[in-house]
Short mmCIF file of C-alpha atoms and ligand atoms in Angstrom, two decimals:
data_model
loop_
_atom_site.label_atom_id
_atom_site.label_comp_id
_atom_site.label_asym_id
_atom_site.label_seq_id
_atom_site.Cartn_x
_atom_site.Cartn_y
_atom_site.Cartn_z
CA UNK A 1 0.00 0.00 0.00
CA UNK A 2 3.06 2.40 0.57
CA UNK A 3 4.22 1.67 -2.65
CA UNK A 4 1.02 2.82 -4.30
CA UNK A 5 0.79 6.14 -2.37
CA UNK A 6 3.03 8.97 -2.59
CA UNK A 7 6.07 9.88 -0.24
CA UNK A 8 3.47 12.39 1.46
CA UNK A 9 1.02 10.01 2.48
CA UNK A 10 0.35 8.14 6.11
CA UNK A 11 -0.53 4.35 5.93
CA UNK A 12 -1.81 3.25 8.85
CA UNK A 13 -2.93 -0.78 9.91
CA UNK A 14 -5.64 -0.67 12.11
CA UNK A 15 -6.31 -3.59 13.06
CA UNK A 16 -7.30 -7.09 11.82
CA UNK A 17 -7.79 -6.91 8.23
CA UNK A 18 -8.41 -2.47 7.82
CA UNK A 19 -6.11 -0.11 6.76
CA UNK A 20 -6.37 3.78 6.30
CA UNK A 21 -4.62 5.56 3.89
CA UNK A 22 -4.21 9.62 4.92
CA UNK A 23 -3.74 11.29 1.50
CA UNK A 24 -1.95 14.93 2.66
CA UNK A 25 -3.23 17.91 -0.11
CA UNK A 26 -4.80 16.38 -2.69
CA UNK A 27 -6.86 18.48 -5.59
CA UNK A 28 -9.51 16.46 -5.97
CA UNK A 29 -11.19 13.36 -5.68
CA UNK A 30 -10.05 11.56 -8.76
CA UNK A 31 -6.39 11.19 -7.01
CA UNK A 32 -7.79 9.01 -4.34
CA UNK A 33 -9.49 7.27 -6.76
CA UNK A 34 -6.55 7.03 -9.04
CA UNK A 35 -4.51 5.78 -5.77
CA UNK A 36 -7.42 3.19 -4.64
CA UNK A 37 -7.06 1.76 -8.23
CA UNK A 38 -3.27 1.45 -7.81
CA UNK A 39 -4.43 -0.59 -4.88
CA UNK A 40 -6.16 -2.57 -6.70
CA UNK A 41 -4.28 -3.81 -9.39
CA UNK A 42 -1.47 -4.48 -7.15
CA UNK A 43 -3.57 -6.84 -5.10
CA UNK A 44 -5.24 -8.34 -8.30
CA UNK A 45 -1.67 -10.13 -8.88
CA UNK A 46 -1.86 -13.61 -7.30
CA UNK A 47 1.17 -14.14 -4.43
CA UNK A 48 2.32 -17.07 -2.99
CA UNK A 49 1.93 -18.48 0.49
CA UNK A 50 3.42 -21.42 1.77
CA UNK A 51 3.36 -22.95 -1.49
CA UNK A 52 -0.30 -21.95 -1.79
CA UNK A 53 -1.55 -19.56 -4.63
CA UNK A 54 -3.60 -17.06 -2.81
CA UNK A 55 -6.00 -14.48 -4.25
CA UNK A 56 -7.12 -11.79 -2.32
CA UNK A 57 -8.90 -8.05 -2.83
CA UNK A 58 -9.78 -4.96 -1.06
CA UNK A 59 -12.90 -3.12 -0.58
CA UNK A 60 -11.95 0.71 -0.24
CA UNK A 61 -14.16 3.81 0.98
CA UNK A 62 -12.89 7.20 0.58
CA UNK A 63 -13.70 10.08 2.29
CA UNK A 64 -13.00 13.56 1.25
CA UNK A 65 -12.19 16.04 4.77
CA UNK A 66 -13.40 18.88 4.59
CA UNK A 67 -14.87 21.87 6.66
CA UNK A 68 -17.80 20.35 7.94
CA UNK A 69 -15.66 17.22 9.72
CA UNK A 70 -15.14 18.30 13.32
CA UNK A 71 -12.97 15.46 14.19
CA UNK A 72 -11.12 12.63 13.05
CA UNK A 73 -13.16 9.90 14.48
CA UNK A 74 -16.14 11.43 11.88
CA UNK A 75 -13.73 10.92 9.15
CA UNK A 76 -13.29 7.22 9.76
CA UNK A 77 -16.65 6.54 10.20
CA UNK A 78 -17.84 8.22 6.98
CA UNK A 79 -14.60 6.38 5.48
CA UNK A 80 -16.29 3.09 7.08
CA UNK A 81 -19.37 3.70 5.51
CA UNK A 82 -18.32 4.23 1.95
CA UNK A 83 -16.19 1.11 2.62
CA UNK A 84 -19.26 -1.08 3.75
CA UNK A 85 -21.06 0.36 0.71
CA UNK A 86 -18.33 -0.99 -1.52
CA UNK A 87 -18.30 -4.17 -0.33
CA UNK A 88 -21.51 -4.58 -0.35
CA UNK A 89 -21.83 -3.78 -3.95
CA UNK A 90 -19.17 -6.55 -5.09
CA UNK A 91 -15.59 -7.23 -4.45
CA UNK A 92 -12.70 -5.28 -5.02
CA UNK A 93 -14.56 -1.81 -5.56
CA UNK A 94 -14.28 1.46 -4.42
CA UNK A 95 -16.47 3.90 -3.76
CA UNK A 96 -16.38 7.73 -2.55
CA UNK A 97 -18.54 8.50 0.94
CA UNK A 98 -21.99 10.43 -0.02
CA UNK A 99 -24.52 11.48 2.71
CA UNK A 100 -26.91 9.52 0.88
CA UNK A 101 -24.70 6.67 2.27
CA UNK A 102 -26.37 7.11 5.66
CA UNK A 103 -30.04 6.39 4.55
CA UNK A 104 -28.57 3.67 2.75
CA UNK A 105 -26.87 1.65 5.74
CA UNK A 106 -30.17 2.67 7.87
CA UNK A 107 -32.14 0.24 4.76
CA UNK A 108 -29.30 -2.58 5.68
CA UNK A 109 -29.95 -2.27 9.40
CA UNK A 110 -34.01 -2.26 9.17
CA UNK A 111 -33.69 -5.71 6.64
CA UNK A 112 -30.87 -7.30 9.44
CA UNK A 113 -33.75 -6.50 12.23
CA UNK A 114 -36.44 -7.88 9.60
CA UNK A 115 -34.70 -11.34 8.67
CA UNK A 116 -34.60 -11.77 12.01
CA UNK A 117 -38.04 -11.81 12.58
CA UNK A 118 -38.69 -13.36 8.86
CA UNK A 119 -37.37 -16.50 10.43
CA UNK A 120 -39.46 -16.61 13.31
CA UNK A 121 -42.64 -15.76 11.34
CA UNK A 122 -42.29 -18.43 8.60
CA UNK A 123 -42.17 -15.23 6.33
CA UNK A 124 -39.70 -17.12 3.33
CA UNK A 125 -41.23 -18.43 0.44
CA UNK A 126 -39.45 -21.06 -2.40
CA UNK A 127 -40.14 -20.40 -6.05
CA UNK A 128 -38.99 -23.41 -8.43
CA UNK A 129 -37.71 -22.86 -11.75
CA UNK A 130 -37.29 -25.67 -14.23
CA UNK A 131 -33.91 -27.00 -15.50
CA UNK A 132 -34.83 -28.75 -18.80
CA UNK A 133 -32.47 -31.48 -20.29
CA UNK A 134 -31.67 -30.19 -24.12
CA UNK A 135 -31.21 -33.74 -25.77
CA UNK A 136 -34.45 -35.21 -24.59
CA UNK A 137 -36.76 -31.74 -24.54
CA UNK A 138 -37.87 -33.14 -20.47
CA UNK A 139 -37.69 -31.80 -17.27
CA UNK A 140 -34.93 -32.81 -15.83
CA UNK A 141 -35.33 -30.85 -12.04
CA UNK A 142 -35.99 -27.44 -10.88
CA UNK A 143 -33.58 -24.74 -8.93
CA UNK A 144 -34.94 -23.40 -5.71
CA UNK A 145 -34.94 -19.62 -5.23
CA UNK A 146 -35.81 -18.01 -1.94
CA UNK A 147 -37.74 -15.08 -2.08
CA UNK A 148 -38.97 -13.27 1.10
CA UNK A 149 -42.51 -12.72 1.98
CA UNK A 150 -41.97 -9.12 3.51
CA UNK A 151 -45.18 -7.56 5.75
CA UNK A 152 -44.68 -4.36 4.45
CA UNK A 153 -42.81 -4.76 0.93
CA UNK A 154 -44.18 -7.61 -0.61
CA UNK A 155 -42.26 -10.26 -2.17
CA UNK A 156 -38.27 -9.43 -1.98
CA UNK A 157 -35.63 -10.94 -4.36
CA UNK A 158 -32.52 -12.33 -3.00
CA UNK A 159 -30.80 -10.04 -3.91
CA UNK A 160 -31.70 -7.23 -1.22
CA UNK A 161 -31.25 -9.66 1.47
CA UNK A 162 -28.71 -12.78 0.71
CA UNK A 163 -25.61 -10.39 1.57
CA UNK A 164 -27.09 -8.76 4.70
CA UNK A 165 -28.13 -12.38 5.74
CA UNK A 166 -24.46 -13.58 4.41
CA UNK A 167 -22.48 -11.17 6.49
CA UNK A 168 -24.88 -11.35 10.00
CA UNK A 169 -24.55 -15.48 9.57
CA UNK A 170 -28.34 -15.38 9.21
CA UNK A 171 -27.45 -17.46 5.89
CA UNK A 172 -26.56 -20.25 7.96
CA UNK A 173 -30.40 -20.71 9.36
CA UNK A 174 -32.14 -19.05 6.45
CA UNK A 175 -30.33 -22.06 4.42
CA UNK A 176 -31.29 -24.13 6.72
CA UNK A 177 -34.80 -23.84 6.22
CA UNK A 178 -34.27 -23.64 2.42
CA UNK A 179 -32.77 -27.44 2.38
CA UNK A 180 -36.09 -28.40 4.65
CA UNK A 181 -38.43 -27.08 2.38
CA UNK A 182 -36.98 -27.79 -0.76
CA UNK A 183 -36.32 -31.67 -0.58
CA UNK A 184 -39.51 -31.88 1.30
CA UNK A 185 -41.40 -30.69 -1.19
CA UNK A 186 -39.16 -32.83 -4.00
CA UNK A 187 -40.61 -35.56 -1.91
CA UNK A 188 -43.68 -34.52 -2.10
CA UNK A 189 -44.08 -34.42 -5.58
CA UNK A 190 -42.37 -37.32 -6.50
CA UNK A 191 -44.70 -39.52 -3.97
CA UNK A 192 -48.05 -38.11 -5.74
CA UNK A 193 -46.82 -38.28 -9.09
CA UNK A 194 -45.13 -41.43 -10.60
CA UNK A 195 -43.54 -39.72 -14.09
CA UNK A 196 -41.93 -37.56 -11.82
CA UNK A 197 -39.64 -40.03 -9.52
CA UNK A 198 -36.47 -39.19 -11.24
CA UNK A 199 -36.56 -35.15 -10.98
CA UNK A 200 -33.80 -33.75 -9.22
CA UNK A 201 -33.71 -30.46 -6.68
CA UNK A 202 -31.02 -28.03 -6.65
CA UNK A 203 -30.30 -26.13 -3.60
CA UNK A 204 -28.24 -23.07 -3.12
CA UNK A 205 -25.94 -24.07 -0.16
CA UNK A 206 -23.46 -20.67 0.88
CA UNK A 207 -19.99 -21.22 1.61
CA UNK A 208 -20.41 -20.26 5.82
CA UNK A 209 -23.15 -23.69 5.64
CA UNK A 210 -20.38 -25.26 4.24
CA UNK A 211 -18.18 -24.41 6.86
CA UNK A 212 -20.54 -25.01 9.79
CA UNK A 213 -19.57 -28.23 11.66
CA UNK A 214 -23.22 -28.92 11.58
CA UNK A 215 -23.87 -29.23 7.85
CA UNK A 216 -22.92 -32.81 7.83
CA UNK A 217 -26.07 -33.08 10.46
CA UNK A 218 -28.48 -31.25 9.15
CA UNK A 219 -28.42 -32.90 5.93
CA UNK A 220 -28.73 -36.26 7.59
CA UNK A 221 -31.51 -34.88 9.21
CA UNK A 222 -33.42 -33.37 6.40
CA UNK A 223 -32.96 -36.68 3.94
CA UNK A 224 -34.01 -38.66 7.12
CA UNK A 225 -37.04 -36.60 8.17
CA UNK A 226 -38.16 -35.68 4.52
CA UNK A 227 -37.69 -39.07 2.87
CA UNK A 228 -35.82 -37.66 -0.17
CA UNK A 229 -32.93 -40.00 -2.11
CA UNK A 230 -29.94 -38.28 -1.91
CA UNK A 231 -29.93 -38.93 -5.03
CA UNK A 232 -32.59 -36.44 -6.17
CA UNK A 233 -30.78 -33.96 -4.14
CA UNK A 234 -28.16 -31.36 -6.01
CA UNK A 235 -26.11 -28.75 -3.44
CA UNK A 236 -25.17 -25.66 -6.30
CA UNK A 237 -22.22 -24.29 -4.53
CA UNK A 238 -19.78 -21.08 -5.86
CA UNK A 239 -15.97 -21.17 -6.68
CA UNK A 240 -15.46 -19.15 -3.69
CA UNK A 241 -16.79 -21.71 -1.77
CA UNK A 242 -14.31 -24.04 -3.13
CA UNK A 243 -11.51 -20.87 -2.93
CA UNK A 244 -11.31 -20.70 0.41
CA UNK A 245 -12.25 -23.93 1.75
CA UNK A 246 -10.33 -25.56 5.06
CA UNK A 247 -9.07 -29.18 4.75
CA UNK A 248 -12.30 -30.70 6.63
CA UNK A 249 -14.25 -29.11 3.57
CA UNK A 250 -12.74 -31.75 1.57
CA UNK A 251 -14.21 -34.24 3.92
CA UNK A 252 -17.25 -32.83 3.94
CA UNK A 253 -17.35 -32.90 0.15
CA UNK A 254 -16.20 -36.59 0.33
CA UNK A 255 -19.36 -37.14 2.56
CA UNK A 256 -21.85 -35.26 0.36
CA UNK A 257 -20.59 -37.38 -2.39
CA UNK A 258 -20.82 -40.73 0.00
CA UNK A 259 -24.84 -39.84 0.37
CA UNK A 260 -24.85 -39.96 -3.54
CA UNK A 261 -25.89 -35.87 -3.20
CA UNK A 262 -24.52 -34.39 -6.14
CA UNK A 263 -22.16 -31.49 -6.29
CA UNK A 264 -22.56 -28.43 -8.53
CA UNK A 265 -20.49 -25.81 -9.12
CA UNK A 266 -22.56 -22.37 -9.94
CA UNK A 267 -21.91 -19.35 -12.01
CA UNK A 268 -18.94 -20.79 -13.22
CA UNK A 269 -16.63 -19.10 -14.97
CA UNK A 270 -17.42 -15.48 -13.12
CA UNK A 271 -14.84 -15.95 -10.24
CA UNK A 272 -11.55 -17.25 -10.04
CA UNK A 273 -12.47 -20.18 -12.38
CA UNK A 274 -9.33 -22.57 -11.81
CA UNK A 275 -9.39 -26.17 -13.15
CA UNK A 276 -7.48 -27.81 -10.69
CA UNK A 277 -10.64 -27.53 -8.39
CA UNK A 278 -12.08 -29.65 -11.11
CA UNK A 279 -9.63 -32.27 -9.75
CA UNK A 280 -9.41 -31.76 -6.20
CA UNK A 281 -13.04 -31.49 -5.48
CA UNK A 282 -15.77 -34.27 -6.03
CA UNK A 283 -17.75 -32.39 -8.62
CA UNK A 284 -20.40 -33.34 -10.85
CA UNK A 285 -21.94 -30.74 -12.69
CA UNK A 286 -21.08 -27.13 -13.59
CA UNK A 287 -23.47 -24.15 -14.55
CA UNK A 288 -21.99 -21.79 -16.92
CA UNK A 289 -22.95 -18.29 -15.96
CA UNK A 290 -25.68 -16.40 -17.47
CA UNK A 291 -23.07 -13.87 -18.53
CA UNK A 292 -21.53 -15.96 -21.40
CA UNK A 293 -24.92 -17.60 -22.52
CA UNK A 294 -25.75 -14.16 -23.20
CA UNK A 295 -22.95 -12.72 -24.99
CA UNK A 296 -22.18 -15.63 -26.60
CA UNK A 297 -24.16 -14.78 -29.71
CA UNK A 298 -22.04 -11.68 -29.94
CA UNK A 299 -18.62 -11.90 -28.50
CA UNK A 300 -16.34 -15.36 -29.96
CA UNK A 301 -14.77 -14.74 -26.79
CA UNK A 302 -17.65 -15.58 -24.60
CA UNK A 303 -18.43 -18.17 -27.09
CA UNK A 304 -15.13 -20.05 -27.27
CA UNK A 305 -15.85 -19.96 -23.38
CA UNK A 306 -18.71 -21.78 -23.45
CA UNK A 307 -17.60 -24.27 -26.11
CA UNK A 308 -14.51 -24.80 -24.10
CA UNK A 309 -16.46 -25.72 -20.75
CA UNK A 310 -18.45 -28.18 -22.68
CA UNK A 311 -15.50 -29.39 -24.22
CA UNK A 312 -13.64 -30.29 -21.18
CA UNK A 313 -16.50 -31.03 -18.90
CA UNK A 314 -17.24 -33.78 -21.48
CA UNK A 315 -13.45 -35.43 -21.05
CA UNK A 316 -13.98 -34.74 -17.38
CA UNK A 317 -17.06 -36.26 -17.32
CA UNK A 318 -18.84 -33.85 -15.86
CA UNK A 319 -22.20 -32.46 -16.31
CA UNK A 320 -23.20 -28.94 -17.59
CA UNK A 321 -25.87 -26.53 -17.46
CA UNK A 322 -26.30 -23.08 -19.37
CA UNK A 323 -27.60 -20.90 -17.22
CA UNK A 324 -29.96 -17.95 -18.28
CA UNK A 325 -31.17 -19.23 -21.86
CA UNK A 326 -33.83 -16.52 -23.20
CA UNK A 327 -34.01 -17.25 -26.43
CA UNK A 328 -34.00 -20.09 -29.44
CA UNK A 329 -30.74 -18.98 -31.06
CA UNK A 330 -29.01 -19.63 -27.68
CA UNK A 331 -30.47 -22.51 -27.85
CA UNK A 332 -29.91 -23.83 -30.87
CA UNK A 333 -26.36 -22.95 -30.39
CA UNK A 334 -26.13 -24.85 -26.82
CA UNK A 335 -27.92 -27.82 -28.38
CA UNK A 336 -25.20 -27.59 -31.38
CA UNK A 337 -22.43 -27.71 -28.71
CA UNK A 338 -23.87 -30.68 -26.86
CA UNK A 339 -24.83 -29.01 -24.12
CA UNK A 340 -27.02 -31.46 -21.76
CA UNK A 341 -28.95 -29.21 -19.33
CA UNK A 342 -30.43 -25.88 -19.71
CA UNK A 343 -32.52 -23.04 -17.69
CA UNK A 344 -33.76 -19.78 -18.31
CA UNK A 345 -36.50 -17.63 -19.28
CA UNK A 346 -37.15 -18.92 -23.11
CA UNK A 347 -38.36 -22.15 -21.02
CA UNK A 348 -39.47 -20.76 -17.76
CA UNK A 349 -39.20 -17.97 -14.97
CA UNK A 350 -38.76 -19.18 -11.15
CA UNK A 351 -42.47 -20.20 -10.46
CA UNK A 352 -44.76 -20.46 -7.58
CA UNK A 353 -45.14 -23.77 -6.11
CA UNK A 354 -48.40 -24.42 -7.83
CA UNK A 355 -47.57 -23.36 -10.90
CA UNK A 356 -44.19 -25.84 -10.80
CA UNK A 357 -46.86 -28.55 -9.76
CA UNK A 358 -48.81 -27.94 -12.51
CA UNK A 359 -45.86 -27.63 -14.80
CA UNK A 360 -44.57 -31.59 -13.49
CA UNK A 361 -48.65 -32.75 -14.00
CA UNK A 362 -48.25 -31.93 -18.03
P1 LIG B 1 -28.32 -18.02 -8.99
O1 LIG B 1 -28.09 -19.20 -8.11
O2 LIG B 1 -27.37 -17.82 -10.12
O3 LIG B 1 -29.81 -18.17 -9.49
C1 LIG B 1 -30.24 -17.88 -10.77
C2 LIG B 1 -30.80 -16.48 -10.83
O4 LIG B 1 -30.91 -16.11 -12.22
C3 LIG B 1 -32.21 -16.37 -10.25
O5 LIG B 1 -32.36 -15.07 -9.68
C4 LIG B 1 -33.07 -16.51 -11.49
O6 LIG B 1 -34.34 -15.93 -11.36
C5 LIG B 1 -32.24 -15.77 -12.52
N1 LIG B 1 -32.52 -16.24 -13.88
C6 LIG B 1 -32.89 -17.47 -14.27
N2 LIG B 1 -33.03 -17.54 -15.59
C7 LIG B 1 -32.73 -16.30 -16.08
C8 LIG B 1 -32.70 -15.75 -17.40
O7 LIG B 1 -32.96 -16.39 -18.41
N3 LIG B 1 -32.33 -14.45 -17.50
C9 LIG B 1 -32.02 -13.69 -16.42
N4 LIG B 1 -31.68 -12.40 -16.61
N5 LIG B 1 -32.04 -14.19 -15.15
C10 LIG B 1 -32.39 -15.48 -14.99
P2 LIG B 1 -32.85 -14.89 -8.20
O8 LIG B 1 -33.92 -15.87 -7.88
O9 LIG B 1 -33.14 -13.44 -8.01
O10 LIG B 1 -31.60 -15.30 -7.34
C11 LIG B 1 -30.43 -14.53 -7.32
C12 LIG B 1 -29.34 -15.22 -6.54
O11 LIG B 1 -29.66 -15.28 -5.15
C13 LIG B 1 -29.09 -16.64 -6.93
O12 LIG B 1 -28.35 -16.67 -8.10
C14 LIG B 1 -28.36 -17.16 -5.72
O13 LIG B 1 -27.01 -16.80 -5.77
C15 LIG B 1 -29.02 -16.40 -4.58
N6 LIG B 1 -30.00 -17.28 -3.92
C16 LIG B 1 -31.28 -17.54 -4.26
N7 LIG B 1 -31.84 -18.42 -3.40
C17 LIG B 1 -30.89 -18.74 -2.49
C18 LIG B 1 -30.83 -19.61 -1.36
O14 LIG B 1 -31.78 -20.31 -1.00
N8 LIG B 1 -29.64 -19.66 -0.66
C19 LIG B 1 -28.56 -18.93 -1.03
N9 LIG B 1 -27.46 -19.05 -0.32
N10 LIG B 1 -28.57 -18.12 -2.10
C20 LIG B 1 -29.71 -18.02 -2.83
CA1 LIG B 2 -27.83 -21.26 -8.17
CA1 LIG B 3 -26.10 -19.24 -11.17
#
């Protein structure tokens, strides 16, 4: 971080994982910017540890002092603020402190104090959407998305609340309840309807369930109390997950796979996509990110991507589905690739629970 200030400036460790950067006289804005992007890039290079390749970012918020600061514990926390706000918008960003900010972290307090009670008051809902296999034109599963039954708001998308409930550990029980619900009602359907005994259930599983030394547990529980196979049961998980796992996470992996619960990795591609996880890790089935399905029409690049995961997953032997197919030419180009397993819009939005049943009945 010294290196990518000037001789003028103060760099400062706070503590744990902060640091503050003092930037003495600068003209404007756009050289703390300029300076946070420095940061950036520098951390952007992988470095080594131990014999490890490690990956890591920084989420900065900068503050400009002016007048109206009194003193400098104001600064920090304004700093703080636009810091939160960056993180909370993706990694590695920055972002410059606003007074809008404040109204802003006030939204992310009132929906921490409202999943709290959302959990209590049976408040979450699951809507289903279909994963279709491409060779055979059936349904092949569905994908279970949590939405939130809000008193006040309505129906809330996942994502206004996944990364307040991510960084509070509310994930952890909110996920919970999402693996409960969502082989349950796999069960359900395949008991009442006989065509639909081989249709699979993917469930989003975040990397801190992962990590809990309960996971193990709770999914004995939930295939024991529910009566699901584990075999109708697919845990989507992301390459952070796998990025910074601990060595029991390969056990717990190893046990997943034991239960015959299958693997998957999602969004693939968007984060640190490395193939040796390929090898390390028990997977079974990748989703190619929405991102390339849909510029793959336009950009080779993205389209080489996509080829390329097919491709390989093929020699690896391990599944694939395109994620975020809206229309036929996508399709038609998936389909030309071999591509097994597809969702998106062109065949159907997340739906309501009756809808999905209705959808399995045809
Ligand atoms: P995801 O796992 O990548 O889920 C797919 C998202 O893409 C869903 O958004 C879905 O509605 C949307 N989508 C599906 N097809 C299309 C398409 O053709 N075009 C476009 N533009 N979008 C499409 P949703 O339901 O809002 O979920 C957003 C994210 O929230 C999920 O992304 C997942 O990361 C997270 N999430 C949802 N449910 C859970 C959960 O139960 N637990 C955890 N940990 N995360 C969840
Ligand atoms: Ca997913
Ligand atoms: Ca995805």
């Amino acid at each position: 971080m010294s290196d990518c200030s000037r001789d003028r400036d103060f760099v400062a460790r706070l503590g744990g994982d902060e640091f503050t950067i003092l930037l003495h006289q600068i003209q404007t804005v756009e050289e703390g910017n300029a300076i946070a992007q420095r940061i950036k890039e520098q951390l952007a290079a992988p470095f080594s540890l131990q014999g490890h390749t490690v990956f890591t970012s920084a989420s900065i918020g900068i503050v400009v002092a002016d007048y109206k600061y009194q003193d400098s514990a104001e600064i920090l926390r304004d700093a703080d603020l636009a810091m939160y706000r960056a993180k909370s918008l993706g990694k590695a960003r920055h972002e410059v402190f606003h007074p809008e900010m404040y109204a802003e972290t006030k939204r992310l307090l009132e929906i921490e104090n409202d999943l709290h009670q959302a959990i209590l008051q049976d408040q979450f809902v699951l809507h289903y959407q279909p994963i279709v296999s491409l060779t055979t034109d059936t349904l092949y599963g569905f994908e279970a998305l949590l939405r939130w039954n809000h008193p006040t708001k309505g129906l809330v998308y996942p994502d206004q609340f996944i990364s307040v409930a991510e960084e509070t550990g509310l994930i952890v029980a909110i996920g919970e309840w999402v693996l409960k619900e969502a082989c349950n009602q796999m069960y359900l359907w395949q008991s009442k309807y006989s065509g639909a005994a081989n249709l699979k259930i993917n469930v989003n599983i975040a990397s801190q369930q992962i990590k809990n030394s309960n996971f193990l547990d709770i999914l004995d529980q939930t295939i024991a109390n529910t009566g699901l196979s584990g075999r109708s049961l697919h845990l989507e998980i992301t390459e952070t997950t796998l990025m910074d796992y601990k060595p029991e996470t390969i056990y717990v992996f190893q046990q997943i796979r034991e239960r015959e619960i299958r693997l998957n990795i999602d969004d693939f591609g968007t984060g640190y996509s490395s193939l040796q996880y390929l090898k390390r890790f028990p997977i079974n089935m990748l989703k190619i990110d929405r991102s390339f399905i849909q510029g793959m029409l336009n950009e080779r690049e993205n389209f080489e991507i996509v080829k390329m995961i097919i491709t390989l997953s093929r020699t690896l032997k391990i599944d694939i589905v395109a994620e975020g197919i809206e229309n036929l030419k996508q399709l038609q180009v998936l389909k030309a690739l071999n591509c097994q397993l597809g969702q998106g819009y062109l065949f159907s939005k997340p739906l309501e629970r009756e809808s999905a049943e209705l959808l399995i009945e045809q």
